[in-house]
mmCIF file of C-alpha atoms and ligand atoms in Angstrom:
data_model
loop_
_atom_site.group_PDB
_atom_site.id
_atom_site.type_symbol
_atom_site.label_atom_id
_atom_site.label_comp_id
_atom_site.label_asym_id
_atom_site.label_seq_id
_atom_site.Cartn_x
_atom_site.Cartn_y
_atom_site.Cartn_z
ATOM 1 C CA MET J 1016 0.000 0.000 0.000
ATOM 2 C CA SER J 1017 1.324 3.457 -0.790
ATOM 3 C CA PRO J 1018 1.762 5.863 2.143
ATOM 4 C CA ARG J 1019 -0.984 8.055 0.677
ATOM 5 C CA THR J 1020 -3.680 5.388 0.908
ATOM 6 C CA GLU J 1021 -2.541 3.650 4.080
ATOM 7 C CA PRO J 1022 -5.266 4.047 6.722
ATOM 8 C CA LEU J 1023 -4.633 6.198 9.779
ATOM 9 C CA ARG J 1024 -6.208 5.958 13.212
ATOM 10 C CA THR J 1025 -6.014 8.089 16.325
ATOM 11 C CA CYS J 1026 -4.528 6.673 19.525
ATOM 12 C CA THR J 1027 -7.176 6.951 22.243
ATOM 13 C CA GLY J 1028 -4.388 7.562 24.773
ATOM 14 C CA CYS J 1029 -2.140 10.279 23.296
ATOM 15 C CA LYS J 1030 -4.572 11.414 20.528
ATOM 16 C CA GLN J 1031 -1.873 11.249 17.851
ATOM 17 C CA LYS J 1032 -2.643 9.924 14.394
ATOM 18 C CA ARG J 1033 -0.560 6.927 13.334
ATOM 19 C CA PHE J 1034 -0.752 4.201 10.724
ATOM 20 C CA LYS J 1035 -3.452 1.739 11.687
ATOM 21 C CA ARG J 1036 -0.993 -1.175 11.424
ATOM 22 C CA GLU J 1037 1.216 0.424 14.103
ATOM 23 C CA LEU J 1038 -1.579 0.599 16.660
ATOM 24 C CA LEU J 1039 -3.176 -2.009 18.890
ATOM 25 C CA ARG J 1040 -6.898 -2.570 18.442
ATOM 26 C CA ILE J 1041 -9.015 -3.028 21.552
ATOM 27 C CA VAL J 1042 -12.556 -4.421 21.370
ATOM 28 C CA ALA J 1043 -15.108 -5.828 23.791
ATOM 29 C CA ASP J 1044 -16.833 -9.173 23.315
ATOM 30 C CA PRO J 1045 -20.632 -9.476 23.646
ATOM 31 C CA GLU J 1046 -20.308 -10.067 27.414
ATOM 32 C CA GLY J 1047 -18.301 -6.863 27.789
ATOM 33 C CA ARG J 1048 -14.930 -8.507 28.288
ATOM 34 C CA VAL J 1049 -12.093 -6.347 26.935
ATOM 35 C CA ILE J 1050 -9.948 -8.095 24.315
ATOM 36 C CA ALA J 1051 -6.752 -7.099 22.500
ATOM 37 C CA ASP J 1052 -7.634 -7.730 18.845
ATOM 38 C CA LEU J 1053 -4.098 -8.330 17.612
ATOM 39 C CA LYS J 1054 -5.116 -9.340 14.095
ATOM 40 C CA GLY J 1055 -7.474 -6.366 13.845
ATOM 41 C CA LYS J 1056 -10.295 -8.490 12.503
ATOM 42 C CA LEU J 1057 -12.826 -8.977 15.274
ATOM 43 C CA PRO J 1058 -16.271 -7.728 14.234
ATOM 44 C CA ALA J 1059 -16.852 -5.135 16.918
ATOM 45 C CA ARG J 1060 -16.292 -1.449 17.350
ATOM 46 C CA GLY J 1061 -12.618 -0.916 18.131
ATOM 47 C CA ALA J 1062 -10.477 1.563 20.025
ATOM 48 C CA TYR J 1063 -6.910 2.116 18.856
ATOM 49 C CA VAL J 1064 -3.948 2.706 21.104
ATOM 50 C CA CYS J 1065 -0.168 2.930 20.640
ATOM 51 C CA PRO J 1066 1.613 -0.272 21.715
ATOM 52 C CA ASP J 1067 3.153 1.725 24.531
ATOM 53 C CA ARG J 1068 2.524 1.394 28.232
ATOM 54 C CA ARG J 1069 2.186 5.152 28.672
ATOM 55 C CA CYS J 1070 -0.684 5.370 26.165
ATOM 56 C CA ILE J 1071 -2.398 2.230 27.452
ATOM 57 C CA GLU J 1072 -2.309 3.504 31.019
ATOM 58 C CA LYS J 1073 -4.051 6.707 29.938
ATOM 59 C CA LEU J 1074 -7.166 4.704 28.992
ATOM 60 C CA ASP J 1075 -9.487 4.202 31.877
ATOM 61 C CA LYS J 1076 -12.599 2.097 31.851
ATOM 62 C CA GLY J 1077 -14.941 5.060 31.435
ATOM 63 C CA GLN J 1078 -13.085 6.273 28.366
ATOM 64 C CA LEU J 1079 -13.163 2.813 26.775
ATOM 65 C CA ILE J 1080 -16.892 2.501 27.450
ATOM 66 C CA HIS J 1081 -17.315 5.801 25.620
ATOM 67 C CA VAL J 1082 -15.094 4.957 22.617
ATOM 68 C CA LEU J 1083 -16.457 1.426 22.226
ATOM 69 C CA LYS J 1084 -20.017 2.761 22.669
ATOM 70 C CA ARG J 1085 -20.929 0.231 25.349
ATOM 71 C CA ASP J 1086 -23.211 0.564 28.337
ATOM 72 C CA SER J 1087 -20.672 -1.144 30.546
ATOM 73 C CA LEU J 1088 -17.573 -3.339 30.472
ATOM 74 C CA LEU J 1089 -16.623 -6.256 32.660
ATOM 75 C CA ASP J 1090 -13.720 -5.779 34.996
ATOM 76 C CA ASN J 1091 -11.575 -8.651 33.711
ATOM 77 C CA GLY J 1092 -10.857 -9.296 37.379
ATOM 78 C CA GLY J 1093 -9.530 -5.829 38.131
ATOM 79 C CA PHE J 1094 -9.435 -3.558 35.113
ATOM 80 C CA GLU J 1095 -5.864 -3.516 33.831
ATOM 81 C CA LEU J 1096 -5.720 -3.037 30.104
ATOM 82 C CA SER J 1097 -1.946 -3.495 29.904
ATOM 83 C CA THR J 1098 -2.371 -6.943 31.487
ATOM 84 C CA VAL J 1099 -4.985 -7.878 28.875
ATOM 85 C CA VAL J 1100 -2.732 -6.682 26.045
ATOM 86 C CA ALA J 1101 0.355 -8.385 27.495
ATOM 87 C CA ALA J 1102 -1.454 -11.707 27.849
ATOM 88 C CA ALA J 1103 -2.701 -11.479 24.258
ATOM 89 C CA LEU J 1104 0.795 -10.707 22.956
ATOM 90 C CA ARG J 1105 2.315 -13.616 24.901
ATOM 91 C CA GLU J 1106 -0.356 -15.867 23.461
ATOM 92 C CA ARG J 1107 0.371 -14.524 19.962
ATOM 93 C CA VAL J 1108 4.077 -15.372 20.334
ATOM 94 C CA ARG J 1109 3.170 -18.882 21.504
ATOM 95 C CA SER J 1110 0.799 -19.422 18.587
ATOM 96 C CA LEU J 1111 3.316 -18.144 16.009
ATOM 97 C CA ILE J 1112 5.949 -20.518 17.417
ATOM 98 C CA GLY J 1113 3.359 -23.301 17.257
ATOM 99 C CA MET J 1114 2.711 -22.507 13.570
ATOM 100 C CA ALA J 1115 6.442 -22.622 12.843
ATOM 101 C CA GLN J 1116 6.683 -25.955 14.657
ATOM 102 C CA LYS J 1117 3.814 -27.415 12.598
ATOM 103 C CA GLY J 1118 5.618 -26.308 9.448
ATOM 104 C CA GLY J 1119 8.802 -28.081 10.566
ATOM 105 C CA LYS J 1120 10.578 -24.742 11.029
ATOM 106 C CA VAL J 1121 11.576 -25.003 14.689
ATOM 107 C CA VAL J 1122 14.749 -26.467 16.156
ATOM 108 C CA SER J 1123 14.681 -26.766 19.932
ATOM 109 C CA GLY J 1124 16.932 -27.849 22.768
ATOM 110 C CA THR J 1125 20.502 -26.886 23.536
ATOM 111 C CA ASN J 1126 22.253 -29.558 21.475
ATOM 112 C CA LEU J 1127 20.168 -29.247 18.313
ATOM 113 C CA VAL J 1128 20.271 -25.454 18.366
ATOM 114 C CA GLU J 1129 24.042 -25.535 18.804
ATOM 115 C CA ALA J 1130 24.377 -27.953 15.890
ATOM 116 C CA ALA J 1131 22.150 -25.783 13.678
ATOM 117 C CA MET J 1132 24.203 -22.722 14.560
ATOM 118 C CA ARG J 1133 27.409 -24.554 13.643
ATOM 119 C CA ARG J 1134 26.063 -25.682 10.268
ATOM 120 C CA SER J 1135 24.503 -22.729 8.496
ATOM 121 C CA PRO J 1136 23.177 -19.883 10.644
ATOM 122 C CA ASN J 1137 20.837 -17.479 8.855
ATOM 123 C CA ARG J 1138 20.273 -13.928 10.014
ATOM 124 C CA ARG J 1139 16.601 -14.174 9.069
ATOM 125 C CA TRP J 1140 16.028 -16.759 11.793
ATOM 126 C CA LEU J 1141 15.156 -15.859 15.350
ATOM 127 C CA ALA J 1142 16.605 -17.493 18.469
ATOM 128 C CA LEU J 1143 14.642 -17.477 21.714
ATOM 129 C CA ILE J 1144 16.208 -18.268 25.069
ATOM 130 C CA ALA J 1145 13.823 -18.753 27.987
ATOM 131 C CA GLU J 1146 13.957 -16.122 30.719
ATOM 132 C CA ASP J 1147 14.585 -18.858 33.282
ATOM 133 C CA ALA J 1148 17.279 -20.745 31.336
ATOM 134 C CA SER J 1149 20.387 -21.538 33.388
ATOM 135 C CA GLU J 1150 23.236 -19.033 33.278
ATOM 136 C CA ALA J 1151 25.561 -21.691 31.859
ATOM 137 C CA ILE J 1152 23.249 -22.265 28.888
ATOM 138 C CA VAL J 1153 22.736 -18.547 28.351
ATOM 139 C CA THR J 1154 26.475 -17.862 28.301
ATOM 140 C CA LYS J 1155 27.283 -20.791 26.049
ATOM 141 C CA LEU J 1156 24.506 -20.288 23.523
ATOM 142 C CA SER J 1157 24.174 -16.534 23.314
ATOM 143 C CA ALA J 1158 27.814 -16.201 22.220
ATOM 144 C CA ARG J 1159 27.350 -18.768 19.478
ATOM 145 C CA ILE J 1160 24.014 -17.364 18.322
ATOM 146 C CA THR J 1161 25.281 -13.798 18.239
ATOM 147 C CA ALA J 1162 28.442 -14.880 16.392
ATOM 148 C CA GLY J 1163 26.199 -16.494 13.755
ATOM 149 C CA GLY J 1164 24.402 -13.169 13.227
ATOM 150 C CA VAL J 1165 21.032 -14.579 14.331
ATOM 151 C CA PRO J 1166 18.813 -12.175 16.324
ATOM 152 C CA LEU J 1167 18.366 -13.371 19.903
ATOM 153 C CA ARG J 1168 15.603 -12.523 22.352
ATOM 154 C CA ARG J 1169 14.904 -13.650 25.910
ATOM 155 C CA PHE J 1170 11.248 -14.451 26.312
ATOM 156 C CA ILE J 1171 8.813 -16.489 28.449
ATOM 157 C CA THR J 1172 9.682 -19.494 30.574
ATOM 158 C CA ARG J 1173 11.209 -22.860 29.645
ATOM 159 C CA GLU J 1174 7.845 -24.413 30.294
ATOM 160 C CA ASP J 1175 6.027 -21.940 27.980
ATOM 161 C CA LEU J 1176 8.586 -22.400 25.188
ATOM 162 C CA GLY J 1177 8.130 -26.161 25.423
ATOM 163 C CA MET J 1178 4.348 -25.880 25.536
ATOM 164 C CA ALA J 1179 4.335 -23.653 22.428
ATOM 165 C CA ILE J 1180 5.759 -26.569 20.422
ATOM 166 C CA GLY J 1181 3.888 -29.311 22.285
ATOM 167 C CA LYS J 1182 6.976 -30.620 24.052
ATOM 168 C CA SER J 1183 8.650 -30.741 27.450
ATOM 169 C CA PRO J 1184 10.326 -27.549 28.758
ATOM 170 C CA ARG J 1185 12.921 -26.035 26.408
ATOM 171 C CA SER J 1186 15.648 -23.526 27.286
ATOM 172 C CA VAL J 1187 16.189 -22.462 23.705
ATOM 173 C CA LEU J 1188 14.626 -22.699 20.288
ATOM 174 C CA LEU J 1189 15.226 -21.420 16.778
ATOM 175 C CA VAL J 1190 12.454 -20.204 14.465
ATOM 176 C CA LYS J 1191 13.754 -20.962 10.978
ATOM 177 C CA ASP J 1192 10.986 -19.375 8.921
ATOM 178 C CA ALA J 1193 11.847 -15.781 8.022
ATOM 179 C CA GLY J 1194 8.252 -14.503 8.006
ATOM 180 C CA LEU J 1195 7.279 -16.138 11.287
ATOM 181 C CA ALA J 1196 10.602 -15.114 12.853
ATOM 182 C CA ARG J 1197 9.839 -11.482 11.991
ATOM 183 C CA ALA J 1198 6.269 -11.786 13.332
ATOM 184 C CA VAL J 1199 7.508 -13.316 16.619
ATOM 185 C CA GLU J 1200 10.104 -10.578 17.023
ATOM 186 C CA GLU J 1201 7.522 -7.859 16.379
ATOM 187 C CA ALA J 1202 5.124 -9.354 18.931
ATOM 188 C CA ILE J 1203 7.945 -9.541 21.501
ATOM 189 C CA ASN J 1204 8.915 -5.920 20.823
ATOM 190 C CA ARG J 1205 5.314 -4.868 21.351
ATOM 191 C CA TYR J 1206 5.107 -6.941 24.504
ATOM 192 C CA LYS J 1207 8.192 -5.252 25.931
ATOM 193 C CA ALA J 1208 6.898 -1.791 24.982
ATOM 194 C CA VAL J 1209 3.629 -2.555 26.741
ATOM 195 C CA CYS J 1210 5.042 -4.253 29.824
ATOM 196 C CA VAL J 1211 8.369 -2.679 30.564
ATOM 197 C CA ARG J 1212 8.188 0.671 32.272
ATOM 198 C CA GLU J 1213 10.044 3.477 30.500
ATOM 199 C CA VAL J 1214 13.190 4.474 32.360
ATOM 200 C CA SER J 1215 13.543 8.186 31.807
HETATM 201 ZN ZN1 ZN V 1551 -0.528 6.881 21.841
#
């Protein structure tokens, strides 16, 4: 799409106009539960917000009720929009990894990842090391992965990485599909922007 025709939306938090694809879409389901519509396709009135904790925190429940034109919204067990968005982004990362696994594009486990990195590392892959991986594994693998020019991110737990591919806990995995690798990295970047407080 050319820049001229690309749709713009206004962030409900900071009121700035940005490309629609850069913003997060928030909707409510028929019961009034707030959902992060990461694919932007749910058939409900949506509110747009920058994938940034500062903008998300500016949205209170009353404002969302107004923008989404609802009578009320459920509390999601304590109304915390950033928690809803973070959970959806974590789930998105897990489902993208699952898709890569189904397509035979995931290598997991310390030994296999090391072997893959020795053979023919590709900078369009993505390496994920679990946040709770042992320091020994982190030291050993991150040097090799970085030397191979493969982007490396720390994300979710060993148990979650394993679950994403239907296996036992994994400290490390490689996504070897360029498109899915990029999608996973983008979702992780958004997650960090939403969850990590700005140090200013
Ligand atoms: Zn904003």
